[in-house]
Short mmCIF file of C-alpha atoms in Angstrom, two decimals:
data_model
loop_
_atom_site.label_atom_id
_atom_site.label_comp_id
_atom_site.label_asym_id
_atom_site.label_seq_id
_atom_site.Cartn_x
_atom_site.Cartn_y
_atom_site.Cartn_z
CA UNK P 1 13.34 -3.77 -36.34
CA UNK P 2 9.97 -2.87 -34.32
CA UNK P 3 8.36 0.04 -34.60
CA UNK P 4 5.80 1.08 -32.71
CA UNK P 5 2.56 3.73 -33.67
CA UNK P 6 -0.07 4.67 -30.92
CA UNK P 7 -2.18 7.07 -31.24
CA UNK P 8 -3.35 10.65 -29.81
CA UNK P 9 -6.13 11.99 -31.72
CA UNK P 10 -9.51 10.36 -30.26
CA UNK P 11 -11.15 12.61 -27.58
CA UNK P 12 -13.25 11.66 -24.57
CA UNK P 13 -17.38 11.55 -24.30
CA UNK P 14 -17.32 14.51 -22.38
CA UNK P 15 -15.83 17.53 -24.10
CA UNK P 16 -13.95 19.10 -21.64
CA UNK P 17 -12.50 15.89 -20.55
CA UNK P 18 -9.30 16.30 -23.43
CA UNK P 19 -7.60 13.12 -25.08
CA UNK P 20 -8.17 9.95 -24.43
CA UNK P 21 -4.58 9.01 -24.75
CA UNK P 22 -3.67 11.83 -22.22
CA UNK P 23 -6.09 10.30 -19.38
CA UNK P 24 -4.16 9.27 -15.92
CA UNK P 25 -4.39 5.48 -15.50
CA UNK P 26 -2.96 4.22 -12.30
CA UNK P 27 -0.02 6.97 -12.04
CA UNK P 28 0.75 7.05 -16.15
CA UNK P 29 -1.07 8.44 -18.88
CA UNK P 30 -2.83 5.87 -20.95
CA UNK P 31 -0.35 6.94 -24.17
CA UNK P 32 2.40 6.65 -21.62
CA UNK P 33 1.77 3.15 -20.30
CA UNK P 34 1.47 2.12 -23.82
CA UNK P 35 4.70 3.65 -24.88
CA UNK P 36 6.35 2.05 -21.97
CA UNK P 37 5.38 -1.43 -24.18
CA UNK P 38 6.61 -0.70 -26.74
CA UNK P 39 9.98 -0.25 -24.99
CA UNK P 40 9.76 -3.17 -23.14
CA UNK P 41 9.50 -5.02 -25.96
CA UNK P 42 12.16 -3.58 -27.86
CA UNK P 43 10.72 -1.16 -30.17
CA UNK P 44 13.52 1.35 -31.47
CA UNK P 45 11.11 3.70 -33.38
CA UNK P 46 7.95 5.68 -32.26
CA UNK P 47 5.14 7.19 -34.59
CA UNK P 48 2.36 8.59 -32.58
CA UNK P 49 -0.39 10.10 -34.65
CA UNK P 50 -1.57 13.58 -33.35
CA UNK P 51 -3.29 16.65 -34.75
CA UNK P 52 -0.50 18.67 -33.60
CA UNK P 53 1.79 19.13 -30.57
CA UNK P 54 0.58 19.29 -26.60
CA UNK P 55 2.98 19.16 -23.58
CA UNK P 56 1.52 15.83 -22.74
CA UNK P 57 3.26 14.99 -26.24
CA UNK P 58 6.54 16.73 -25.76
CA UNK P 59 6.44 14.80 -22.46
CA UNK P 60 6.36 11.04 -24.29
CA UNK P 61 8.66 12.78 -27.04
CA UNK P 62 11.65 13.02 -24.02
CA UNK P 63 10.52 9.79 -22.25
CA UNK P 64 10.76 7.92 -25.41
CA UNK P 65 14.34 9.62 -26.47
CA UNK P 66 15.82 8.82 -23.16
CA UNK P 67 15.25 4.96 -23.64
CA UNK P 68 16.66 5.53 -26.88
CA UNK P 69 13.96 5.27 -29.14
CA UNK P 70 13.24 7.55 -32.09
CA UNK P 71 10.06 9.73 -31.99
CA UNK P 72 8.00 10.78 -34.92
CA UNK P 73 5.23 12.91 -34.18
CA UNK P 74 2.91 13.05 -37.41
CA UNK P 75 -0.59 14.17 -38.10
CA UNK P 76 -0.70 11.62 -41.26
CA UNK P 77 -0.20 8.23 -41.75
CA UNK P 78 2.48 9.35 -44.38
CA UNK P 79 4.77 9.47 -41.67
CA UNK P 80 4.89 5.71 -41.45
CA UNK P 81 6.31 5.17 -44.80
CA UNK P 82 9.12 6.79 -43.51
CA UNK P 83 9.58 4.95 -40.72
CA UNK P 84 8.48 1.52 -41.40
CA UNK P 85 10.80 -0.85 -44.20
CA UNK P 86 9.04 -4.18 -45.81
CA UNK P 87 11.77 -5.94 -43.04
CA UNK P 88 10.01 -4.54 -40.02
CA UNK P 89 7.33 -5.35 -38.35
CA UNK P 90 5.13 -2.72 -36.81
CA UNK P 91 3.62 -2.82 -33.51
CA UNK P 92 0.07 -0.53 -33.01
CA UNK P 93 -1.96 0.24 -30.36
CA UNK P 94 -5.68 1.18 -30.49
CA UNK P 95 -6.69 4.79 -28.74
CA UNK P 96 -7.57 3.94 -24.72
CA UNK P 97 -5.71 0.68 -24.76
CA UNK P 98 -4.21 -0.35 -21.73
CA UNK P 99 -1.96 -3.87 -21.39
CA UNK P 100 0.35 -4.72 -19.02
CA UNK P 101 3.94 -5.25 -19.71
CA UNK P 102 4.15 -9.04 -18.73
CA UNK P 103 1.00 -9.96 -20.93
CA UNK P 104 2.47 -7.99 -23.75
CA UNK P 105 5.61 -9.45 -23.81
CA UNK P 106 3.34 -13.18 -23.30
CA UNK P 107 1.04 -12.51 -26.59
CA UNK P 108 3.67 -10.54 -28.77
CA UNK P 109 6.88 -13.28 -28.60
CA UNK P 110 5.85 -15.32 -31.35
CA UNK P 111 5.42 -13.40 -34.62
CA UNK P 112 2.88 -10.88 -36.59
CA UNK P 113 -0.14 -11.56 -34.54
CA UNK P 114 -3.52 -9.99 -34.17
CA UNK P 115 -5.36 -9.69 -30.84
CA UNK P 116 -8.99 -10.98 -30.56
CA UNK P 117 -11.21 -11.02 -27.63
CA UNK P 118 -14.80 -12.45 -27.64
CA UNK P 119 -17.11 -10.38 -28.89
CA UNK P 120 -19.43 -10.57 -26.62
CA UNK P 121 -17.36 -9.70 -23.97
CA UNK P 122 -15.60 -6.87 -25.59
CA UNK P 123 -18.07 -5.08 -27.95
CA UNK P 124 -20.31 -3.66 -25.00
CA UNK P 125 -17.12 -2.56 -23.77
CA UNK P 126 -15.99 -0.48 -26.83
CA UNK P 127 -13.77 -2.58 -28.31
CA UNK P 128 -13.94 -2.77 -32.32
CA UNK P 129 -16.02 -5.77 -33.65
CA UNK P 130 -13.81 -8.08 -35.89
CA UNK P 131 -16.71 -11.26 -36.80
CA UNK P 132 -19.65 -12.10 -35.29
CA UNK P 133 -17.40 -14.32 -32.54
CA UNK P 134 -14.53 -11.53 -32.04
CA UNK P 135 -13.49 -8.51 -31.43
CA UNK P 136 -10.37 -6.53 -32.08
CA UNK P 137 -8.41 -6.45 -28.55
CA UNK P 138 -6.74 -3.09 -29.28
CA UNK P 139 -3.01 -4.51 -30.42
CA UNK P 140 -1.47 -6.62 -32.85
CA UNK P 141 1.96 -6.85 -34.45
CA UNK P 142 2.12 -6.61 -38.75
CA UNK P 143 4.63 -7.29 -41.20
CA UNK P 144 6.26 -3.60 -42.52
CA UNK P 145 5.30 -4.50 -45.83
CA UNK P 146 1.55 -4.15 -45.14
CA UNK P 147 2.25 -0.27 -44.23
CA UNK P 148 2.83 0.20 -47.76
CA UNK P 149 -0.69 -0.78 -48.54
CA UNK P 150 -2.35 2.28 -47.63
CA UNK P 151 -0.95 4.47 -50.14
CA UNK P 152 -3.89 2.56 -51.53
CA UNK P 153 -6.20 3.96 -49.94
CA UNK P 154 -7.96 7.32 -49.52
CA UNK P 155 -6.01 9.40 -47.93
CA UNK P 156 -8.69 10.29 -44.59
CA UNK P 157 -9.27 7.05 -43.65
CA UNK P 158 -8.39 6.05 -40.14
CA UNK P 159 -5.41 4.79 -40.14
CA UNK P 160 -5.22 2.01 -36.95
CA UNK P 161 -8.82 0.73 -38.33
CA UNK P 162 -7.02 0.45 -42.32
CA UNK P 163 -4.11 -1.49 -40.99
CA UNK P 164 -7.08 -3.60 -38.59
CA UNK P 165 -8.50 -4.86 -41.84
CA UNK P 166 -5.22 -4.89 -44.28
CA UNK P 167 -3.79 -6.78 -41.69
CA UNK P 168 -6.95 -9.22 -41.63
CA UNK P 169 -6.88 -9.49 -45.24
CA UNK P 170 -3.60 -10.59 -45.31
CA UNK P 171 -3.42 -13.69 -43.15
CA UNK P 172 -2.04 -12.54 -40.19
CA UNK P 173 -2.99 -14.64 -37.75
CA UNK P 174 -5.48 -14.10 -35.03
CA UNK P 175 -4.72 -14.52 -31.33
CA UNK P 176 -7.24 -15.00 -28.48
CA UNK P 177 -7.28 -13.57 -25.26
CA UNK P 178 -8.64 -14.52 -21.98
CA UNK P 179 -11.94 -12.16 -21.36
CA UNK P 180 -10.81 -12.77 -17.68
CA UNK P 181 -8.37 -10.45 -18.38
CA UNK P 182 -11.07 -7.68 -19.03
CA UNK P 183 -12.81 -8.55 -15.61
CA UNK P 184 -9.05 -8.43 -13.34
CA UNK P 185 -7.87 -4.95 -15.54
CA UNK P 186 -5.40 -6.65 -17.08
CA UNK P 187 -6.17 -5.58 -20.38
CA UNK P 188 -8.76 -2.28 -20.90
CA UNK P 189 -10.04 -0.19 -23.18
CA UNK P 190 -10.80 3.39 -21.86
CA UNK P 191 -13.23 6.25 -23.48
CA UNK P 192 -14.02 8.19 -20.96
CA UNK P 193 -12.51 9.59 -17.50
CA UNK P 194 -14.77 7.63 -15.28
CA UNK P 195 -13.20 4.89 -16.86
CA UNK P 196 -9.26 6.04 -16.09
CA UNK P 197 -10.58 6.85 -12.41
CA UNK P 198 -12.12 2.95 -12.58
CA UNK P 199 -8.96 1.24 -13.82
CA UNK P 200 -6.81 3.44 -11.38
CA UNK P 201 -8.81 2.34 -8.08
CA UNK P 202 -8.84 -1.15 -9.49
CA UNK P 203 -4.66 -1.49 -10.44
CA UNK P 204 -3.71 -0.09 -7.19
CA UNK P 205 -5.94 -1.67 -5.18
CA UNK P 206 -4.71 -5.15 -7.25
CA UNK P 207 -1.33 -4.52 -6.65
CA UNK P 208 -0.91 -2.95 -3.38
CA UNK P 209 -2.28 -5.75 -1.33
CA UNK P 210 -2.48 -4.28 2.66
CA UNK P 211 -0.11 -6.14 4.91
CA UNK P 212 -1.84 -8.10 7.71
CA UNK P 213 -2.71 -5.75 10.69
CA UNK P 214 0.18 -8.17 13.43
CA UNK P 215 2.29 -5.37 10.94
CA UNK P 216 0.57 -2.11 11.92
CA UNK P 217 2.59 0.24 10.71
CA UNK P 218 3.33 -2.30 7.37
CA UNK P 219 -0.17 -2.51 7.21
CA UNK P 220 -0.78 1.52 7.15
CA UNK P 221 1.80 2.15 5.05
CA UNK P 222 0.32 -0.03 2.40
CA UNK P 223 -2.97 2.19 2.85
CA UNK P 224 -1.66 5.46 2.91
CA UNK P 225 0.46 4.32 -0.24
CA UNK P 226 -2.95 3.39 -1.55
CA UNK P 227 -4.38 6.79 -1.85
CA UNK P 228 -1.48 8.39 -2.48
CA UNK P 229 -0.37 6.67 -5.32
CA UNK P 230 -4.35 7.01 -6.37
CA UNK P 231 -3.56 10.89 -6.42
CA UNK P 232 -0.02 10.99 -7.87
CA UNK P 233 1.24 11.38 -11.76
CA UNK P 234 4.34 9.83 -11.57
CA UNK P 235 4.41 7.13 -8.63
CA UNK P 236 7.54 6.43 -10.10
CA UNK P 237 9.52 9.56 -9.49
CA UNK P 238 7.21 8.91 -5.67
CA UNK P 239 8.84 5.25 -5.48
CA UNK P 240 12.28 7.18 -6.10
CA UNK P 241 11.90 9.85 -3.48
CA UNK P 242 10.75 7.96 -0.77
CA UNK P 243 13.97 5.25 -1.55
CA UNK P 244 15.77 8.35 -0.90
CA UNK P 245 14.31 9.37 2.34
CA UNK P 246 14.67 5.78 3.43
CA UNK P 247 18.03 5.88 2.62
CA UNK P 248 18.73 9.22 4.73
CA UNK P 249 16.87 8.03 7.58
CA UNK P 250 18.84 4.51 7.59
CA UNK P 251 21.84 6.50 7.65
CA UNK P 252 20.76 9.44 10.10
CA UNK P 253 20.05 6.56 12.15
CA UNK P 254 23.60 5.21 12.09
CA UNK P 255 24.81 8.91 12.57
CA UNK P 256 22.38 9.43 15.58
CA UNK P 257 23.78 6.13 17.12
CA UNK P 258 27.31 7.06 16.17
CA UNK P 259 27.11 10.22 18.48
CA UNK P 260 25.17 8.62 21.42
CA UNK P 261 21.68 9.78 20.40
CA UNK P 262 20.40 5.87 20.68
CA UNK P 263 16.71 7.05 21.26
CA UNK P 264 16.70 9.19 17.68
CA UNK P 265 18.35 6.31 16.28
CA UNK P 266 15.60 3.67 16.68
CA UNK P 267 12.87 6.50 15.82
CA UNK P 268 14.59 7.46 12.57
CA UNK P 269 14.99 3.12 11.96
CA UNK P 270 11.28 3.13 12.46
CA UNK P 271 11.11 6.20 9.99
CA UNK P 272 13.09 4.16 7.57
CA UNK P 273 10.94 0.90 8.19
CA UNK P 274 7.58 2.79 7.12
CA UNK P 275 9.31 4.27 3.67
CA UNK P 276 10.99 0.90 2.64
CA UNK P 277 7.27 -0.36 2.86
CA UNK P 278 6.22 2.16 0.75
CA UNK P 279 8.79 1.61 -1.89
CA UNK P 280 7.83 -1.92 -1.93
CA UNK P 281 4.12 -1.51 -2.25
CA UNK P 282 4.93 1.26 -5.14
CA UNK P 283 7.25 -1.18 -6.84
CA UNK P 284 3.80 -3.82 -6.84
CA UNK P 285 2.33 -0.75 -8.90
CA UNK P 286 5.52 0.86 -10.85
CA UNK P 287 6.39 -1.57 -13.88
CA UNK P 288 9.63 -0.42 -15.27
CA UNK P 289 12.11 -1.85 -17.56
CA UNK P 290 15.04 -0.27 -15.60
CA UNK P 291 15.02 -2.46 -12.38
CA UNK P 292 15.25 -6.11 -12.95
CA UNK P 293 13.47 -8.19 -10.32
CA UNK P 294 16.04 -10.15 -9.22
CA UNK P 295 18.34 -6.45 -9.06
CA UNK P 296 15.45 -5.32 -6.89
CA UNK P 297 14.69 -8.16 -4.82
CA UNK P 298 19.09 -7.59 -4.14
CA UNK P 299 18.53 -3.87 -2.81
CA UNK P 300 15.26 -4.58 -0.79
CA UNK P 301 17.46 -7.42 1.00
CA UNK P 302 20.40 -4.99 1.44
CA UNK P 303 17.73 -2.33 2.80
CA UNK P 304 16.43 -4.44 5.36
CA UNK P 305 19.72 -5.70 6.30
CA UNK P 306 20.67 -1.76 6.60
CA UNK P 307 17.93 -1.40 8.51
CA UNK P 308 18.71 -4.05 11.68
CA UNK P 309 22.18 -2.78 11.15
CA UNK P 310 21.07 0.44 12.48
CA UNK P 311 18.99 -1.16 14.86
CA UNK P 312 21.56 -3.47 16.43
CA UNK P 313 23.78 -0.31 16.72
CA UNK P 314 21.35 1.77 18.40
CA UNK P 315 20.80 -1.31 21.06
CA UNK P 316 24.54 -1.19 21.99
CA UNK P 317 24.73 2.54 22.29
CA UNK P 318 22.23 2.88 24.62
CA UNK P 319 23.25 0.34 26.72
CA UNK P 320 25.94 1.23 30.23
CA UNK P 321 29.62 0.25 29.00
CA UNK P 322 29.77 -2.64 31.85
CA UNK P 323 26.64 -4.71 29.88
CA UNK P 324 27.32 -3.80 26.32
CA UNK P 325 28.39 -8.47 25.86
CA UNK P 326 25.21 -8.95 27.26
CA UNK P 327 23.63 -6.68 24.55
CA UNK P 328 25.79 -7.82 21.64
CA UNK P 329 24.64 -11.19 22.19
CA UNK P 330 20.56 -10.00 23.29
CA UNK P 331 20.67 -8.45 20.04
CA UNK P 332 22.09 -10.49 18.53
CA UNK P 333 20.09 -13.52 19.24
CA UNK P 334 16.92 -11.32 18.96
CA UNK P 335 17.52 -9.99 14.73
CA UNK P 336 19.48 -13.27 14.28
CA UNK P 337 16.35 -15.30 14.84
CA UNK P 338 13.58 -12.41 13.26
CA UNK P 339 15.97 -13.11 9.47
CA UNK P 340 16.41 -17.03 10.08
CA UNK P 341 12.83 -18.15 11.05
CA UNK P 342 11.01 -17.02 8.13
CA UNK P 343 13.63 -18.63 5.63
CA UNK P 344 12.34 -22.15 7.54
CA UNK P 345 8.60 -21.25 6.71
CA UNK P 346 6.69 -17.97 5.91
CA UNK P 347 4.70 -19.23 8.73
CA UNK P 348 7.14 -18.80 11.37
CA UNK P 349 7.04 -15.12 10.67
CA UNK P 350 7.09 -13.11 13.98
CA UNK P 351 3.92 -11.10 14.21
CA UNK P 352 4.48 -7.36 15.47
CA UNK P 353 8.41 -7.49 15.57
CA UNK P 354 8.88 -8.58 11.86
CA UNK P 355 7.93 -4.69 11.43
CA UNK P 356 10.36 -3.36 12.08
CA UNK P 357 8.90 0.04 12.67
CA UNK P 358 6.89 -1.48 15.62
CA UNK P 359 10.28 -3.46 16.71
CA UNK P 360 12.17 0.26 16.61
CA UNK P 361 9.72 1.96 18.58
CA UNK P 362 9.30 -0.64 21.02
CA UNK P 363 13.61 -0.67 21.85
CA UNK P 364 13.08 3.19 21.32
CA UNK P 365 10.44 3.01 24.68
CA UNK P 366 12.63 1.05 26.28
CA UNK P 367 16.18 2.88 25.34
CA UNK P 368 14.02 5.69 27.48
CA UNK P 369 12.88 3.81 30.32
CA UNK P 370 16.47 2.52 30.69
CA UNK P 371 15.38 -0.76 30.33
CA UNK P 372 16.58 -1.49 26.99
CA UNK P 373 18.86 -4.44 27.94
CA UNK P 374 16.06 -6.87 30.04
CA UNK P 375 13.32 -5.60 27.13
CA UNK P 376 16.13 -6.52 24.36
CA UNK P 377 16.52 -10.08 26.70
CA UNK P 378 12.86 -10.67 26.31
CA UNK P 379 12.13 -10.19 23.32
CA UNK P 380 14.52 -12.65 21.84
CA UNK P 381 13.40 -15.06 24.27
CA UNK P 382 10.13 -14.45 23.37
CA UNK P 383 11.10 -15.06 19.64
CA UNK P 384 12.67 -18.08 20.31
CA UNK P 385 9.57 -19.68 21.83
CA UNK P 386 7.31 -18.50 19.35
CA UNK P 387 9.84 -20.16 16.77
CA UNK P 388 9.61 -23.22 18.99
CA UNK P 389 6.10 -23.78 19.40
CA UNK P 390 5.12 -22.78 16.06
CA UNK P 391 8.17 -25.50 14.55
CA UNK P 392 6.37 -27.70 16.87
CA UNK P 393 2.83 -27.34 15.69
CA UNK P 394 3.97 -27.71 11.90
CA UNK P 395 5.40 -31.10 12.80
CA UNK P 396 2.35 -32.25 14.85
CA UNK P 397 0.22 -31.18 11.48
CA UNK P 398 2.12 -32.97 9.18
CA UNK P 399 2.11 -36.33 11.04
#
């Protein structure tokens, strides 16, 4: 079994800053994200060493429980003879220790390991000198039976550093990791809330990447995401709300349609358009272990196809009775052509209708000018040129 032990007891620079552990990083306390390792890779118990009991604490208590871990909240080391048998290995985290999931699960697949980072590299940055060459990267994995060790020992020591050197006494051997990692936030140590506010600015703006501005509203989305994911606690529970207003606008839109309202249709499509983009650019930011990528990749597809549902729907309702084959096939022809180019090359993308916020307000315009069916004509001509000459170009470039 793997049991995990983090830490809560080490207390910003600044004295009215708090815990260390409790600092926001990126949406998710720092003890948070590293609990959310620990899950990821399996861990079934949880000591966290505190001085005594916080909300913050109670918090990780009930997100830990619901993934169906154990919790042990202990002020003493004692607690992890307890917890920890000679047959399991122990996972521990440094204070201010931030990894990501995927490099986690990268460094801790093959066996009792203990992290290193260059020293040079590291130290300036806080990280706990190992040898003149390394430092101590804030994480390693130990055999149970070295837990038993400190019993040995005097019974204030600090307990992470202890298990540091037992661990280094015993063999276990040393991993390095790529100080590149240090430079892209991959993998940080944080002290102090400038720090948290640094590695926040830097994650979001790493993994919410702006959409090119032929996507304006895409492109805003992704910006207004941005900041507000830069503000938020839980861009999580954000990422879970917004789904859900997607959702009801997707299907206000098919109810607007449904009862003639054509015009309300498109703008709630467009609605829906702007909040699938933020759920995508949160789920760059959000990791999770309860949405598989290929279970999300799945619903974003079935979102999108929702969404020029809704917009193919809307077309035909706002069209006269007498012309409604000529806008089946318009529309037809026009979405048919916006889903099949890409899946040729990424560079056949359509610029300005592939968002399809711009695409629904456009139809919307036109739904009100009454000229919905010659606009709808158009446009899928105009598709089917672009596609044409751009299909055209690729083959002249790769002669």
């Amino acid at each position: 079994m793997l049991v995990a032990l983090i830490s809560a007891r080490e207390t910003t620079r600044q004295d009215d800053a708090g815990y260390i552990s409790d600092l926001p990083a990126a949406g998710a306390s720092i003890i948070a994200r590293q609990l959310d390792v620990a899950l990821s890779l399996g861990c079934e118990r949880v000591v966290c060493l505190a001085d005594g009991t916080r909300p913050s604490l109670v918090s990780l208590q009930r997100r830990a429980e619901s993934a169906g871990a154990r919790f042990i909240l202990s002020p003493h080391h004692n607690a992890l003879a307890g917890a920890v048998t000679s047959q399991d290995r122990l996972l521990v985290f440094a204070d201010g220790v931030i990894a990501g999931q995927a490099l986690a699960r990268e460094h801790f697949g093959k066996g009792d390991v203990i992290l290193s980072l260059s020293a040079d590299k590291a130290v300036p940055l806080g990280f706990e000198r190992m040898d003149r060459e390394r430092a101590w990267a804030g994480a390693m994995i130990l055999r149970g039976s070295i837990v038993d060790k400190l019993n040995d020992l005097p019974p204030d020591i600090d307990c992470i550093s202890s298990l540091l050197r037992l661990g280094l006494q015993s063999g276990v051997p040393i991993a390095a990791i790529d100080g590149e990692y240090l430079v892209s936030g991959d993998w940080s140590l944080v002290s102090e809330a400038s720090q948290a506010e640094e590695f926040s600015r830097r994650r979001i703006k790493g993994a919410i990447a702006r959409d090119s501005w032929l996507r304006p509203v895409n492109a805003l989305a992704d910006i207004a995401t941005s900041q507000i994911a830069l503000r938020s606690d839980a861009p999580g529970k954000l990422r879970i709300g917004l789904g859900f207003g997607a959702g009801l606008a997707i299907a206000g839109s098919f109810a607007a349609s449904g009862l003639g309202h054509a015009i309300a249709g498109l703008g709630l499509v467009a609605l829906g358009s702007y909040l699938l983009r933020s759920v995508k650019s949160l789920g760059q930011l959000v990791e999770t272990r309860y949405f598989p990528d290929r279970a999300g990749k799945w619903v974003n597809r079935l979102s999108h196809l929702l969404l020029d549902l809704a917009i193919f729907i809307a077309v035909i309702r706002a069209l006269p009775g007498y012309v409604w084959v000529d806008g089946v096939f318009a529309a037809t022809m026009l979405l048919g052509l916006l889903h099949l180019l890409p899946l040729v090359s990424d560079e056949l993308t359509v610029p300005l209708l592939s968002d399809r916020a711009i695409l629904g307000i456009g139809l919307a315009i036109g739904a009100g000018a009454m000229v919905i069916l010659p606009l709808t004509q158009m446009l899928a001509l105009a598709v089917m040129a672009y596609g044409m000459v751009q299909i055209l170009r690729l083959r002249l470039t790769q002669v």
